[in-house]
Each structure stands twice: as structure tokens, then as C-alpha cells.
Short mmCIF file of C-alpha atoms in Angstrom, two decimals:
data_model
loop_
_atom_site.label_atom_id
_atom_site.label_comp_id
_atom_site.label_asym_id
_atom_site.label_seq_id
_atom_site.Cartn_x
_atom_site.Cartn_y
_atom_site.Cartn_z
CA MET A 1 0.00 0.00 0.00
CA LYS A 2 1.24 3.48 -0.87
CA ILE A 3 1.17 5.98 1.99
CA GLY A 4 1.26 9.76 2.21
CA LEU A 5 2.26 11.11 5.64
CA ILE A 6 1.14 14.49 6.94
CA GLY A 7 3.27 15.86 9.76
CA PHE A 8 6.98 15.35 10.38
CA GLY A 9 7.49 16.26 14.03
CA LYS A 10 8.77 13.77 16.60
CA ALA A 11 5.79 11.43 16.15
CA GLY A 12 5.73 11.88 12.37
CA LYS A 13 9.42 11.02 12.07
CA ALA A 14 8.91 7.88 14.17
CA VAL A 15 5.97 6.82 12.01
CA ALA A 16 7.96 7.46 8.81
CA ASN A 17 10.79 5.34 10.21
CA VAL A 18 8.44 2.38 10.74
CA ILE A 19 6.84 2.70 7.29
CA LEU A 20 10.21 2.86 5.55
CA GLN A 21 11.24 -0.42 7.15
CA HIS A 22 8.02 -2.31 6.34
CA GLN A 23 7.98 -4.46 3.21
CA ASP A 24 4.21 -4.22 2.61
CA PHE A 25 4.02 -0.42 2.65
CA THR A 26 5.81 2.36 0.81
CA LEU A 27 6.15 5.96 1.94
CA GLU A 28 5.50 8.02 -1.21
CA TRP A 29 5.69 11.48 0.34
CA VAL A 30 5.62 13.55 3.52
CA LEU A 31 3.74 16.85 3.73
CA LYS A 32 5.03 19.42 6.25
CA ASN A 33 3.55 22.70 7.38
CA ASN A 34 6.68 24.76 6.61
CA ASP A 35 9.23 25.34 3.86
CA LYS A 36 12.14 23.63 5.60
CA LEU A 37 13.42 20.34 4.20
CA LYS A 38 11.14 20.51 1.15
CA GLN A 39 12.08 18.36 -1.86
CA VAL A 40 14.45 16.23 0.20
CA SER A 41 13.81 12.66 1.25
CA ALA A 42 12.54 11.54 4.63
CA LYS A 43 14.75 8.45 4.38
CA ASP A 44 17.82 10.67 4.04
CA ILE A 45 16.80 12.72 7.08
CA LEU A 46 16.20 9.54 9.11
CA GLY A 47 19.18 7.64 7.73
CA VAL A 48 17.10 4.71 6.47
CA ASN A 49 18.10 2.71 3.40
CA ALA A 50 14.82 2.01 1.59
CA PRO A 51 13.48 2.04 -1.99
CA ASP A 52 10.60 4.37 -1.04
CA THR A 53 10.49 7.81 -2.63
CA ALA A 54 9.53 9.52 0.65
CA THR A 55 9.91 13.05 -0.78
CA ILE A 56 9.16 15.89 1.64
CA PHE A 57 6.78 18.58 0.36
CA SER A 58 5.67 21.86 1.91
CA GLN A 59 2.00 22.73 2.42
CA GLN A 60 2.80 26.34 1.59
CA THR A 61 4.06 25.60 -1.92
CA THR A 62 2.34 22.34 -2.88
CA ASP A 63 -0.89 22.03 -4.85
CA LEU A 64 -2.82 19.06 -3.49
CA GLU A 65 -4.45 18.14 -6.79
CA THR A 66 -1.03 17.96 -8.41
CA LEU A 67 0.48 16.05 -5.51
CA PHE A 68 -2.29 13.44 -5.43
CA THR A 69 -2.16 13.04 -9.23
CA ASP A 70 1.61 12.92 -9.69
CA HIS A 71 2.26 10.92 -6.51
CA PRO A 72 -0.87 8.80 -5.92
CA VAL A 73 -1.35 7.05 -2.58
CA ASP A 74 -3.82 4.53 -1.18
CA LEU A 75 -4.09 6.22 2.18
CA ILE A 76 -3.03 9.25 4.17
CA ILE A 77 -1.75 9.03 7.75
CA ASP A 78 -2.14 12.34 9.62
CA PHE A 79 0.16 13.15 12.55
CA SER A 80 -0.01 16.94 12.23
CA THR A 81 -2.61 19.27 13.78
CA GLU A 82 -6.39 19.31 14.05
CA ALA A 83 -6.60 22.09 11.45
CA SER A 84 -4.95 19.99 8.72
CA ILE A 85 -8.11 18.02 7.98
CA TYR A 86 -9.59 21.20 6.47
CA TYR A 87 -6.55 21.45 4.19
CA TYR A 88 -6.48 17.97 2.67
CA GLY A 89 -9.68 16.20 3.73
CA LYS A 90 -12.12 17.02 0.94
CA THR A 91 -9.58 16.60 -1.86
CA ALA A 92 -8.47 13.22 -0.46
CA ALA A 93 -12.06 12.04 -0.03
CA GLN A 94 -12.97 13.03 -3.57
CA LYS A 95 -10.07 10.90 -4.82
CA LYS A 96 -11.16 7.96 -2.60
CA ILE A 97 -7.94 8.07 -0.59
CA LYS A 98 -8.37 6.44 2.81
CA ILE A 99 -7.66 8.70 5.79
CA ILE A 100 -6.08 7.59 9.07
CA SER A 101 -6.02 10.41 11.61
CA ALA A 102 -4.01 10.17 14.83
CA ILE A 103 -4.80 13.70 16.01
CA SER A 104 -5.12 13.84 19.82
CA HIS A 105 -7.97 16.35 19.93
CA TYR A 106 -10.74 17.24 17.48
CA GLY A 107 -13.49 19.73 18.19
CA GLU A 108 -17.13 19.32 17.26
CA ASN A 109 -16.62 20.92 13.83
CA GLU A 110 -13.72 18.62 12.97
CA THR A 111 -15.57 15.47 14.02
CA LYS A 112 -18.52 16.62 11.92
CA LEU A 113 -16.19 17.05 8.93
CA LEU A 114 -14.73 13.56 9.44
CA LYS A 115 -18.26 12.15 9.30
CA GLU A 116 -18.97 14.06 6.08
CA LEU A 117 -15.73 12.83 4.48
CA SER A 118 -16.61 9.25 5.41
CA ASN A 119 -19.50 9.36 2.95
CA ASP A 120 -16.94 9.28 0.12
CA THR A 121 -14.03 7.30 1.58
CA VAL A 122 -12.83 5.24 4.52
CA VAL A 123 -11.97 7.48 7.49
CA PHE A 124 -10.37 6.31 10.73
CA TRP A 125 -9.70 8.43 13.81
CA SER A 126 -8.14 7.54 17.13
CA PRO A 127 -6.65 10.05 19.63
CA ASN A 128 -4.01 7.41 20.42
CA ILE A 129 -3.15 5.01 17.62
CA THR A 130 -0.91 2.61 19.56
CA LEU A 131 -2.30 -0.91 19.53
CA GLY A 132 -1.49 -1.53 23.20
CA VAL A 133 -3.36 1.45 24.61
CA ASN A 134 -6.42 0.61 22.54
CA TYR A 135 -6.27 -2.98 23.77
CA LEU A 136 -6.24 -1.50 27.29
CA LEU A 137 -9.22 0.72 26.45
CA PHE A 138 -11.24 -2.14 25.01
CA ALA A 139 -10.44 -4.48 27.91
CA ALA A 140 -11.27 -1.75 30.43
CA SER A 141 -14.67 -1.14 28.86
CA LEU A 142 -15.44 -4.88 29.05
CA LEU A 143 -14.50 -4.96 32.74
CA LYS A 144 -16.64 -1.88 33.41
CA ASN A 145 -19.61 -3.66 31.79
CA ILE A 146 -19.09 -6.65 34.08
CA ALA A 147 -18.84 -4.48 37.22
CA PRO A 148 -20.59 -1.15 36.53
CA GLY A 149 -20.35 0.01 40.17
CA VAL A 150 -16.60 -0.43 40.55
CA ASP A 151 -14.41 2.51 41.66
CA ILE A 152 -12.21 3.73 38.79
CA GLU A 153 -9.15 5.98 38.76
CA VAL A 154 -7.31 7.12 35.62
CA ILE A 155 -3.65 8.18 35.73
CA GLU A 156 -1.69 9.57 32.79
CA GLU A 157 2.03 10.38 32.70
CA HIS A 158 3.88 12.29 29.97
CA PHE A 159 7.02 14.31 29.31
CA LYS A 160 7.43 17.52 31.27
CA ALA A 161 6.65 19.90 28.38
CA LYS A 162 3.30 18.32 27.45
CA SER A 163 0.43 20.69 28.19
CA GLY A 164 -3.12 19.72 29.08
CA VAL A 165 -4.61 16.33 29.80
CA SER A 166 -3.76 13.75 27.15
CA GLY A 167 -6.40 12.95 24.55
CA THR A 168 -5.99 9.27 25.36
CA ALA A 169 -6.81 9.83 29.05
CA MET A 170 -9.83 11.90 28.03
CA LYS A 171 -11.01 9.04 25.81
CA ILE A 172 -10.52 6.49 28.60
CA ALA A 173 -12.52 8.68 30.97
CA GLU A 174 -15.28 9.10 28.39
CA VAL A 175 -15.59 5.37 27.74
CA LEU A 176 -15.55 4.49 31.46
CA ASP A 177 -17.86 7.36 32.47
CA VAL A 178 -15.23 8.99 34.69
CA GLU A 179 -15.23 12.76 35.25
CA THR A 180 -12.36 14.23 33.22
CA GLU A 181 -11.63 16.64 36.07
CA SER A 182 -10.61 13.68 38.24
CA ILE A 183 -7.93 12.39 35.84
CA ASN A 184 -4.57 12.30 37.61
CA SER A 185 -1.83 13.85 35.44
CA VAL A 186 1.92 13.52 35.99
CA ARG A 187 4.51 15.53 34.03
CA ALA A 188 8.13 14.53 34.54
CA GLY A 189 11.33 14.21 32.52
CA GLY A 190 11.09 12.56 29.12
CA ILE A 191 8.26 10.09 29.72
CA VAL A 192 6.86 9.20 26.27
CA GLY A 193 3.44 8.24 27.57
CA LYS A 194 1.94 6.03 30.28
CA HIS A 195 -1.72 5.37 31.05
CA GLU A 196 -3.08 3.39 33.96
CA VAL A 197 -6.64 2.46 34.89
CA ILE A 198 -7.23 1.26 38.45
CA PHE A 199 -10.39 -0.70 39.24
CA GLY A 200 -11.09 -0.71 42.97
CA PHE A 201 -13.16 -3.71 44.04
CA PRO A 202 -13.86 -4.73 47.64
CA TYR A 203 -10.84 -6.73 48.82
CA GLN A 204 -8.98 -6.48 45.51
CA THR A 205 -7.82 -4.16 42.75
CA VAL A 206 -7.25 -4.63 39.02
CA ARG A 207 -4.71 -2.42 37.23
CA LEU A 208 -4.43 -2.08 33.46
CA VAL A 209 -1.26 -0.27 32.40
CA HIS A 210 0.14 0.75 29.04
CA GLU A 211 3.48 2.48 28.57
CA SER A 212 4.93 3.68 25.29
CA ILE A 213 8.65 2.93 25.21
CA SER A 214 9.22 4.61 21.85
CA ARG A 215 7.17 6.76 19.49
CA GLU A 216 7.66 4.05 16.87
CA ALA A 217 4.66 2.42 18.58
CA PHE A 218 2.54 5.02 16.77
CA GLY A 219 3.87 3.76 13.45
CA SER A 220 3.20 0.09 14.11
CA GLY A 221 -0.29 0.99 15.33
CA ALA A 222 -1.01 3.05 12.21
CA LEU A 223 0.09 0.20 9.94
CA PHE A 224 -2.02 -2.29 11.92
CA VAL A 225 -5.01 -0.03 11.25
CA ALA A 226 -4.07 0.31 7.57
CA GLU A 227 -4.01 -3.48 7.18
CA ASN A 228 -7.45 -3.76 8.74
CA LEU A 229 -8.99 -1.00 6.60
CA LYS A 230 -8.12 -2.64 3.28
CA ASN A 231 -11.56 -4.14 2.66
CA LYS A 232 -13.71 -1.70 4.64
CA LEU A 233 -16.59 0.14 3.02
CA ASN A 234 -16.86 3.92 3.22
CA GLY A 235 -17.52 5.05 6.77
CA LEU A 236 -16.03 6.49 9.94
CA TYR A 237 -14.16 3.90 12.02
CA ASN A 238 -12.37 3.81 15.36
CA PHE A 239 -10.16 1.29 17.12
CA GLU A 240 -13.10 -0.54 18.67
CA ASP A 241 -14.35 -1.34 15.16
CA ILE A 242 -10.93 -2.82 14.37
CA LEU A 243 -10.44 -4.79 17.60
CA ARG A 244 -13.94 -6.12 18.24
CA PRO A 245 -13.74 -8.94 15.63
CA TYR A 246 -10.45 -10.14 17.16
CA PHE A 247 -11.92 -10.33 20.67
CA PHE A 248 -15.21 -12.00 19.87
CA SER A 249 -14.17 -14.31 17.03
CA GLN A 250 -11.61 -15.84 19.42
CA SER A 251 -14.22 -16.11 22.19
CA GLN A 252 -16.68 -17.83 19.88
CA ASN A 253 -14.02 -20.25 18.62
CA SER A 254 -13.06 -21.21 22.17
CA LEU A 255 -16.69 -21.97 23.03
CA SER A 256 -17.37 -24.09 19.95
#
């Protein structure tokens, strides 16, 4: 599958690194929101030996119609900002390019736009695209269904410079019906990202923990999603849509 990557910050570079080293995917281009590094290769910047083109283009000087025509891709992976969907979304949807968004926060207007775009193409959005944290989220929601009255605490830890509560913690709180104001946030050193959900039962506790060791986890998660979107019909998908068949097909097989 041919991929176009939007965003080339710390997370974007890590995602590009994973794509460049995967045999089933090729990184055709990277689109950045500035003029630096334009018309050079992401593989040269990252020091990766790969056959991918991986040319870096600038949003300021690149016409999307020309880019999508001259350098066609099967899907776009977005690791930039919430405003970028307005820039590329409609053009990508018109050309039936699948969209995978890993933006941490979208407002009401952006989520409405994603829904509109999904009428014409496959759109996926997750505020955290690592497979492990979404496994945690899915498992936590199942446990909450089993014991709806259990006490729940959510703790998130990130690097010192990160501002605000993480989008992942907000999503966990939403799914588990926990007040976002009660999320416990820790900011220290260079922590990439850690999320913990504590279930307080009488006489026992259950802890579900996910910790990102490297930002490359975003890349492997994005490619896992890409694999699972291959045969999807147009629509707006999230990680639960991807994971649910894995959970319940295994459960059904074990019971048969």
C-alpha cells in the first residue's frame, strides 16, 4: 500500500521510520507545514536505506491536486494538527484516498467534517493510535460492563513539556464514564506516555497499564489499522471497530 504522511514532528518522524522499514508499505511522500526540508527525502533525514520515494513537500508551496495526481497514494496518515483536515480532507475524499487520523484532539466541527468525508471514503480516527493502549481501552470497557459500580481511577504520565490532559486519558474517561476533572496527570522528565486504569473492588484491585517505550509504537499501530482497513466500506471507524472482531471471534471459537 502506498502511503502519504502528513506531519513530520517527533511522532511523524517515528511513524515514517516504521513505514520505511516495512515491506508491505511504501512511503511516497511527507507533507510538512513549513518550507524547511522541502524536496528532500525523509529516508535521508532519518538515515534509512529504503526504496521508497519519501519526498518531503511543503503545504505552503504544494498544490494538493497535483500532488495526489503525480504521486498517488492509497491512504493518508495524519500526525499533524487538528486544522490539517480542512486542508487535505475534501480533496483526499474526492479521490477515494483512505484517511487515518491520529490527532489527539478534534473539536465538534472537525468530528462533523470527518463524518462528512466518510460518505466518500474510509476514514479512521483515534486520539491514540498505539495498539497496546487501545487494547487497554477495550479491555477496560469490558470490565466496566461486568462491574458497573466499581471505583475507577485514571492516571496519565507524559514528558514535562506536554500541556493539558492527554487525549488518550480523556477518551478512557469518556468510555468508562469517569469525570475528566478527576484524571490524575503527571509531568516529569522525558516520559513518552503512560496510562493506567485502576479498578477498585472490595478486597482487591485490578490495574491495566500501558506504557509507550518509543514513538515508533505510533507507526506500528497506524500500519495495523491500515491493514485492517483494506476491505472496509466507506464510513467512519475507530479502534473498537478494528479490535472487536479479534476479541469476539476468538471467544466464539473457544466456546465451539
